[in-house]
């Protein structure tokens, strides 16, 4: 049974991205990329299909109940055009603080705007100066590098009170602000997702009523932290889509490129690179969906699971696309050649997703900061079991603000390490031994508690991410979601410097070639 029938329906509706005309094709994505044009036709197509409904929780009139489904939908769009995917999903990204802490009136207004296809902007990184006025606040200052702000109906802003030093999150209705109170700054060109409208906004004493406050006055810090935790859990969808298409594009090119002794794809070194990319995509997909489930099943663990998802998956995708670019050589830079030149765009866009809402060193530092939770009393590993079942029934999204922790609690995923290793020992002894050894090192890291910004802390944070991801894969497998590539995936996660054994690489390459004989996504979390 396909766990994501809605994503499959969207895949079918959007059709073949190789077609020369129409929205959401590779040709259209590259045309928009060259001209840095907002993808109007693609966004209209998605709106006509009903995509905005999946950005609004069902409790507010939309169709969104599970972040895992949103992850799958965004990936379907991203494998055609990451720019269109990011823009189309942006009302949900900007709306996360509204769903977490908004009043019923704020949520209704935001939901109605989103369902009508209106845009919103999320501006958390540059606090504005906030002056208390009669019945509200006056805003002064600039916010730069904000997506959609020139088109937005709503903007989520951070206001800093100079008197108290505290910060407040505000939902500003730009349609109701007097035009004299603010001005929109010019668009800023970007290297990746070139069609996005990234600009700034400058406020000149603009009045915002007190009813615009999200959560409580002065409570921006915790709300921003919880919002980013949720956002980072879904962002890997864009990296998965980019790697999916980049891999299939590279395979198709190399199967038709002739070298001295035959086709490029017949060279063992080339097949090994393609096989390794296929394995990375498979394991990244499984980890992404595990972390999305964990956020809804165990929201107290979200600071850990979201950091794992945001660090590991964009990092794997970008690294793998760079390696594939090396295999393709200079031809991947040609704009109008193979698949309309889409590979170069996927690589550029994937680099942006590594940085978006949390760079790698920030995520590794966050994980290092959570290590002490492993040194205390162990959590009950059974608490995490529902997230790894083949079919998971999660509590409906959104979760209440208090359910999402700011700091990680005891970790029931890693608490099950010894039990998982024992269960794997007879089926995958090499992987079990490696996982056990990395677990011992991780526990040593937890007792040492290195500084998150130190080199030692960054290495410990990466070990935590890889052990956590490996346990997600293993626990899904042991719960019944059988993956024949489990052992090489665990070894790849825990020892990324080791090449795949020759027979494993050949088997994975043949599987990839078979899947790519049709023009569809390589997988949508289908058990294999």
XYZ file of C-alpha atoms in Angstrom:
528
model
C 0.000 0.000 0.000
C 1.398 3.405 -0.932
C 1.613 5.554 2.224
C 1.396 8.795 0.197
C -1.487 8.521 -2.271
C -1.893 12.307 -2.432
C 1.733 12.744 -3.471
C 1.260 10.034 -6.094
C -1.838 11.874 -7.336
C 0.158 15.107 -7.644
C 2.933 13.232 -9.455
C 0.385 11.906 -11.933
C -1.295 15.294 -12.396
C 1.946 17.156 -13.079
C 2.934 14.599 -15.689
C 6.206 14.162 -17.541
C 8.720 16.921 -16.711
C 10.651 16.195 -19.922
C 7.944 17.678 -22.130
C 9.124 20.789 -23.987
C 6.148 23.010 -23.147
C 4.004 23.769 -20.140
C 4.657 24.585 -16.465
C 6.658 22.376 -14.111
C 8.824 20.889 -16.830
C 12.605 20.979 -16.899
C 12.498 23.344 -19.866
C 10.215 25.735 -17.977
C 12.356 25.526 -14.838
C 15.498 26.381 -16.798
C 13.802 29.186 -18.725
C 12.733 30.771 -15.446
C 16.195 30.198 -13.997
C 17.907 31.975 -16.905
C 15.599 34.990 -16.753
C 15.299 34.921 -12.919
C 11.545 35.013 -13.406
C 8.851 34.230 -10.826
C 7.306 30.890 -11.920
C 3.744 32.174 -12.457
C 2.559 29.300 -14.666
C 3.898 26.592 -12.346
C 2.369 28.203 -9.274
C -0.968 28.614 -11.060
C -0.889 24.917 -11.959
C -0.246 23.940 -8.346
C -2.968 26.279 -7.112
C -5.422 24.753 -9.571
C -4.557 21.276 -8.302
C -5.200 22.379 -4.699
C -1.683 22.634 -3.272
C -2.520 25.588 -0.954
C -5.008 23.403 0.938
C -2.107 21.214 2.103
C -0.435 24.270 3.662
C -3.349 24.890 6.054
C -4.193 22.552 8.958
C -7.454 20.650 8.616
C -8.658 22.323 11.830
C -8.525 25.653 9.972
C -10.217 24.556 6.760
C -7.273 23.039 4.923
C -6.178 19.446 4.308
C -2.891 19.286 6.242
C -2.852 16.642 8.960
C 0.644 15.117 8.697
C 3.996 16.800 8.070
C 5.153 13.565 6.452
C 2.591 14.068 3.690
C 3.672 17.690 3.174
C 7.260 16.439 2.910
C 6.227 14.022 0.156
C 4.220 16.655 -1.732
C 6.997 19.247 -1.640
C 9.460 16.673 -2.936
C 7.242 15.886 -5.939
C 7.337 19.570 -6.925
C 11.035 20.004 -6.093
C 12.118 17.222 -8.424
C 10.722 19.349 -11.259
C 11.715 22.796 -10.013
C 13.037 23.502 -6.490
C 12.281 27.199 -7.015
C 8.581 26.533 -7.584
C 8.549 24.067 -4.682
C 10.059 26.542 -2.228
C 7.751 29.372 -3.290
C 4.632 27.193 -3.354
C 5.361 25.858 0.145
C 6.401 29.231 1.587
C 2.956 30.137 3.012
C 3.274 27.106 5.285
C 6.871 27.996 6.203
C 5.855 31.557 7.102
C 2.718 30.349 8.860
C 4.336 27.934 11.312
C 4.423 30.532 14.146
C 0.766 31.315 13.405
C -0.290 27.659 13.701
C 1.785 27.249 16.870
C 0.763 30.360 18.792
C -1.765 32.438 16.863
C -5.168 33.363 18.241
C -8.199 31.792 16.523
C -8.785 35.091 14.710
C -5.176 35.258 13.491
C -5.292 31.656 12.325
C -8.580 32.149 10.491
C -7.314 35.230 8.667
C -4.039 33.565 7.726
C -5.794 30.385 6.589
C -8.234 32.313 4.393
C -5.392 34.247 2.765
C -3.384 31.073 2.103
C -6.331 29.191 0.650
C -6.992 32.141 -1.674
C -3.411 31.857 -2.939
C -2.032 34.951 -1.200
C 1.627 35.025 -0.162
C 3.279 35.591 3.192
C 6.789 36.394 4.360
C 8.828 35.105 7.297
C 11.361 37.589 8.711
C 12.863 36.288 11.947
C 16.553 37.083 11.555
C 16.648 40.892 11.952
C 14.659 42.319 14.887
C 13.047 45.697 14.321
C 13.017 48.478 16.869
C 9.614 48.449 18.538
C 8.084 51.394 20.312
C 4.982 50.951 22.446
C 2.110 53.055 21.118
C -1.486 53.485 22.198
C -3.112 50.118 21.474
C -0.111 48.626 19.714
C 3.464 49.101 18.507
C 5.406 51.307 16.125
C 8.059 49.630 13.991
C 11.297 51.136 12.721
C 14.208 49.584 10.854
C 15.083 47.309 7.948
C 14.614 43.613 7.365
C 16.619 42.292 4.411
C 16.779 39.068 2.400
C 13.153 38.066 2.911
C 11.367 35.807 0.420
C 8.027 37.013 -1.003
C 7.945 40.228 1.038
C 7.166 42.402 -2.006
C 4.152 40.193 -2.780
C 3.056 39.347 0.757
C -0.272 39.932 2.417
C 1.120 38.913 5.832
C 4.630 39.230 7.277
C 5.819 37.554 10.471
C 8.219 40.045 12.084
C 10.369 40.206 15.197
C 10.132 43.414 17.217
C 12.652 44.281 19.932
C 11.618 46.479 22.834
C 14.598 48.751 23.576
C 13.405 49.336 27.127
C 13.157 45.705 28.261
C 15.462 44.079 25.721
C 12.810 41.446 25.062
C 11.479 40.495 21.643
C 7.934 39.957 20.423
C 6.721 38.148 17.307
C 4.141 40.037 15.249
C 1.805 39.013 12.428
C 1.614 42.196 10.360
C -1.149 42.541 7.766
C 0.683 44.579 5.139
C -2.560 45.301 3.284
C -3.742 47.287 6.324
C -0.556 49.220 7.015
C -0.527 52.814 5.736
C 1.806 53.012 2.755
C 3.699 55.868 4.406
C 4.714 53.519 7.233
C 6.930 51.254 5.182
C 8.658 50.833 1.838
C 9.674 47.739 -0.098
C 13.348 47.459 -0.980
C 14.686 46.265 -4.378
C 14.897 42.599 -5.272
C 18.212 40.871 -4.518
C 19.498 38.364 -7.127
C 20.426 34.951 -5.751
C 22.715 32.183 -6.986
C 20.261 29.364 -6.250
C 16.461 29.362 -6.743
C 16.954 32.355 -9.025
C 13.253 32.869 -9.693
C 12.486 33.571 -6.033
C 11.608 37.145 -5.093
C 14.053 37.959 -2.282
C 13.986 41.579 -1.128
C 13.672 43.711 1.995
C 11.257 45.987 3.795
C 11.959 49.250 5.635
C 9.623 50.551 8.332
C 9.152 54.224 9.242
C 7.142 54.219 12.456
C 4.505 51.861 11.039
C 1.721 51.197 13.540
C 0.833 47.554 14.249
C -2.073 46.858 16.629
C -1.614 44.801 19.765
C -3.834 42.124 18.202
C -0.897 41.349 15.874
C 1.172 39.802 18.687
C 1.842 36.083 18.206
C 1.982 34.255 21.511
C 2.829 36.552 24.392
C 4.687 39.877 24.368
C 8.371 39.269 25.007
C 8.076 35.569 24.136
C 9.625 35.637 20.663
C 12.701 33.586 21.581
C 10.912 30.360 22.475
C 8.368 30.734 19.673
C 11.085 31.280 17.057
C 12.974 28.238 18.341
C 9.885 26.023 18.155
C 8.962 27.394 14.728
C 12.407 26.709 13.273
C 12.322 23.213 14.743
C 9.144 22.521 12.758
C 10.339 24.228 9.566
C 13.656 22.359 9.560
C 11.807 19.042 9.632
C 10.137 19.714 6.259
C 12.959 21.575 4.462
C 14.745 18.305 3.477
C 11.957 17.739 0.911
C 13.629 20.243 -1.404
C 17.024 18.528 -1.135
C 15.441 15.126 -1.775
C 13.773 16.434 -4.933
C 17.017 17.978 -6.203
C 19.031 14.800 -5.587
C 16.304 12.612 -7.115
C 16.353 14.523 -10.407
C 20.104 15.133 -10.418
C 20.758 11.410 -10.040
C 18.346 10.370 -12.777
C 19.699 13.072 -15.089
C 23.294 11.949 -14.494
C 22.422 8.289 -15.070
C 20.625 9.027 -18.328
C 23.532 11.097 -19.625
C 26.204 8.561 -18.666
C 24.259 5.688 -20.238
C 24.373 7.538 -23.553
C 27.872 9.019 -23.326
C 30.437 6.971 -25.249
C 34.014 6.722 -24.065
C 36.938 4.861 -25.546
C 35.868 1.375 -24.520
C 32.072 1.741 -24.583
C 29.517 3.667 -22.559
C 30.555 5.771 -19.574
C 27.960 3.977 -17.430
C 29.758 0.674 -18.049
C 32.875 1.846 -16.218
C 33.042 0.346 -12.697
C 34.029 3.666 -11.109
C 31.054 5.447 -12.700
C 28.622 2.712 -11.680
C 29.987 2.893 -8.119
C 29.334 6.660 -7.946
C 25.795 6.242 -9.258
C 25.144 3.378 -6.846
C 26.420 5.413 -3.896
C 24.165 8.322 -4.871
C 21.195 5.963 -5.142
C 21.919 4.596 -1.663
C 22.272 8.115 -0.229
C 18.904 9.083 -1.686
C 17.247 5.994 -0.256
C 18.611 6.444 3.243
C 18.060 10.227 3.230
C 14.436 9.693 2.286
C 13.893 7.183 5.105
C 15.567 9.456 7.663
C 13.555 12.500 6.518
C 10.249 10.686 6.902
C 11.309 9.259 10.281
C 12.096 12.738 11.607
C 8.786 14.108 10.307
C 6.945 11.343 12.147
C 8.981 11.870 15.308
C 8.054 15.546 15.432
C 4.364 14.611 15.650
C 4.757 11.444 17.711
C 7.392 12.729 20.161
C 7.417 16.538 20.004
C 9.705 16.744 23.042
C 12.413 15.129 20.867
C 11.963 17.639 18.025
C 15.074 19.745 18.808
C 17.165 16.632 18.145
C 15.257 15.046 15.260
C 14.881 18.342 13.376
C 18.595 19.135 13.685
C 19.442 15.652 12.371
C 17.111 16.096 9.394
C 18.272 19.636 8.599
C 21.983 18.811 8.835
C 22.225 15.355 7.358
C 19.866 15.358 4.371
C 20.782 18.664 2.657
C 24.446 17.868 3.382
C 24.215 14.394 1.806
C 22.302 15.708 -1.210
C 24.684 18.580 -1.931
C 27.798 16.443 -1.484
C 26.442 13.706 -3.701
C 25.417 16.119 -6.450
C 28.907 17.630 -6.368
C 30.434 14.180 -6.816
C 28.086 13.428 -9.697
C 29.085 16.746 -11.282
C 32.672 15.518 -11.187
C 31.659 12.350 -13.002
C 29.726 14.304 -15.643
C 32.588 16.736 -16.204
C 32.185 20.099 -17.907
C 29.039 19.013 -19.755
C 26.877 19.447 -16.666
C 27.353 23.208 -17.073
C 25.800 23.342 -20.547
C 22.490 25.203 -20.372
C 20.621 23.786 -23.352
C 22.039 20.323 -23.546
C 20.915 17.228 -21.677
C 17.503 17.561 -19.942
C 17.540 21.315 -20.660
C 20.626 21.666 -18.435
C 18.632 20.919 -15.270
C 21.546 19.261 -13.418
C 23.383 22.536 -12.851
C 20.241 24.128 -11.422
C 19.662 21.215 -9.046
C 23.235 21.508 -7.782
C 22.990 25.279 -7.250
C 19.634 25.023 -5.527
C 20.851 22.186 -3.300
C 23.680 24.406 -2.048
C 21.130 26.959 -0.888
C 19.134 24.338 1.025
C 22.236 23.462 3.068
C 22.159 27.022 4.455
C 18.449 27.824 4.570
C 17.144 28.271 8.160
C 20.248 26.758 9.726
C 23.754 26.129 8.367
C 25.588 22.874 9.029
C 27.707 24.219 11.898
C 24.577 25.573 13.613
C 22.863 22.185 13.441
C 25.950 20.308 14.645
C 26.310 22.781 17.505
C 22.653 22.271 18.420
C 23.162 18.502 18.517
C 26.328 18.847 20.592
C 24.334 20.964 23.049
C 21.794 18.131 23.359
C 24.428 15.492 24.201
C 24.005 15.796 27.999
C 20.523 14.304 27.637
C 22.273 11.026 26.757
C 24.333 11.075 29.943
C 21.324 11.147 32.272
C 18.740 8.457 32.967
C 17.877 6.558 29.795
C 14.472 7.075 28.212
C 12.144 4.188 27.482
C 12.991 3.167 23.881
C 9.449 1.825 23.415
C 8.152 5.411 23.361
C 9.648 5.830 19.889
C 8.207 2.591 18.443
C 5.074 4.135 16.832
C 7.217 6.424 14.673
C 8.932 3.454 13.028
C 5.916 1.332 12.161
C 5.285 0.836 8.411
C 2.006 2.751 8.789
C 2.042 5.391 11.493
C -0.989 7.219 12.926
C 0.373 10.480 14.280
C -1.533 13.097 16.263
C -2.908 15.692 13.843
C -0.831 18.746 13.008
C -0.487 21.387 14.386
C 0.739 20.563 17.846
C 0.295 22.940 20.735
C 3.099 25.344 21.507
C 3.955 23.649 24.788
C 4.255 20.218 23.157
C 7.311 21.281 21.156
C 10.346 21.500 23.399
C 13.044 24.162 23.109
C 15.684 21.760 24.465
C 15.734 18.017 23.922
C 14.493 15.651 26.574
C 15.825 12.136 27.150
C 16.213 10.450 23.770
C 14.227 7.206 23.319
C 15.674 6.647 19.819
C 19.277 6.269 20.944
C 18.144 4.633 24.213
C 17.322 1.560 22.130
C 20.835 1.239 20.677
C 21.889 -1.904 22.586
C 18.611 -3.639 21.802
C 18.868 -2.731 18.104
C 22.467 -3.941 17.900
C 21.484 -7.257 19.473
C 18.611 -7.701 17.000
C 20.876 -6.885 14.036
C 23.776 -9.081 15.079
C 22.506 -12.228 13.345
C 21.256 -10.445 10.207
C 23.851 -7.697 9.689
C 26.864 -8.406 11.935
C 29.148 -5.803 10.313
C 26.572 -3.044 10.686
C 25.708 -4.116 14.241
C 29.360 -4.021 15.329
C 29.915 -0.623 13.736
C 26.739 0.824 15.253
C 27.693 -0.476 18.693
C 31.190 1.043 18.432
C 29.823 4.434 17.353
C 27.292 4.270 20.161
C 30.081 3.755 22.713
C 31.884 6.828 21.318
C 28.667 8.840 21.393
C 28.100 8.013 25.068
C 31.663 9.100 25.796
C 30.942 12.379 23.997
C 27.831 12.822 26.131
C 29.760 12.480 29.388
C 32.514 14.811 28.176
C 29.955 17.391 26.901
C 32.302 19.289 24.541
C 31.502 22.904 23.697
C 29.063 23.094 20.769
C 31.269 25.518 18.821
C 34.540 23.656 19.378
C 35.987 21.288 16.811
C 35.416 18.424 19.226
C 31.815 19.517 19.734
C 31.165 19.710 15.989
C 32.551 16.189 15.504
C 30.417 14.934 18.389
C 27.342 16.619 16.881
C 27.958 14.870 13.568
C 28.391 11.514 15.307
C 25.077 12.093 17.093
C 23.361 12.873 13.770
C 24.732 9.765 12.070
C 24.009 7.378 14.959
C 20.495 8.794 15.340
C 19.854 8.412 11.587
C 21.266 4.874 11.572
C 18.950 3.918 14.420
C 15.975 5.355 12.533
C 16.811 3.102 9.563
C 17.430 0.046 11.724
C 14.292 0.499 13.817
C 12.131 0.927 10.707
C 13.639 -2.280 9.329
C 13.087 -4.215 12.548
C 9.498 -2.922 12.745
C 8.695 -4.557 9.415
C 9.732 -2.082 6.709
C 12.303 -4.377 5.119
C 15.133 -2.723 3.225
C 17.555 -5.003 1.402
C 20.102 -2.151 1.411
C 20.067 -1.750 5.204
C 23.621 -2.975 5.837
C 25.363 -0.787 3.228
C 23.196 2.163 4.299
C 24.232 1.802 7.948
C 27.899 1.437 6.993
C 27.633 4.469 4.700
C 26.076 6.561 7.463
C 28.573 5.568 10.133
C 31.688 5.384 7.961
C 31.121 7.707 4.999
C 34.798 7.388 4.008
C 34.416 3.689 3.111
C 33.606 2.814 -0.536
C 30.801 0.401 -1.289
C 31.914 -3.194 -1.888
C 31.950 -4.016 -5.614
C 29.074 -6.499 -5.561
C 26.922 -4.154 -3.463
C 27.613 -1.250 -5.806
C 26.717 -3.339 -8.849
C 23.469 -4.525 -7.269
C 22.439 -0.977 -6.340
C 23.371 0.315 -9.790
C 21.212 -2.316 -11.508
C 18.323 -1.465 -9.193
C 18.728 2.221 -10.042
C 18.847 1.517 -13.770
C 15.658 -0.561 -13.516
C 13.780 2.120 -11.570
C 14.889 4.799 -14.021
C 13.574 2.875 -17.003
C 10.343 4.796 -16.283
C 10.138 8.538 -15.780
C 8.943 8.891 -12.216
C 10.355 9.668 -8.802
C 12.846 7.035 -7.706
C 10.684 6.230 -4.706
C 8.117 7.686 -2.370
C 9.098 5.698 0.713
C 7.948 2.456 -0.846
C 9.391 -0.551 1.014
C 11.938 -2.481 -1.010
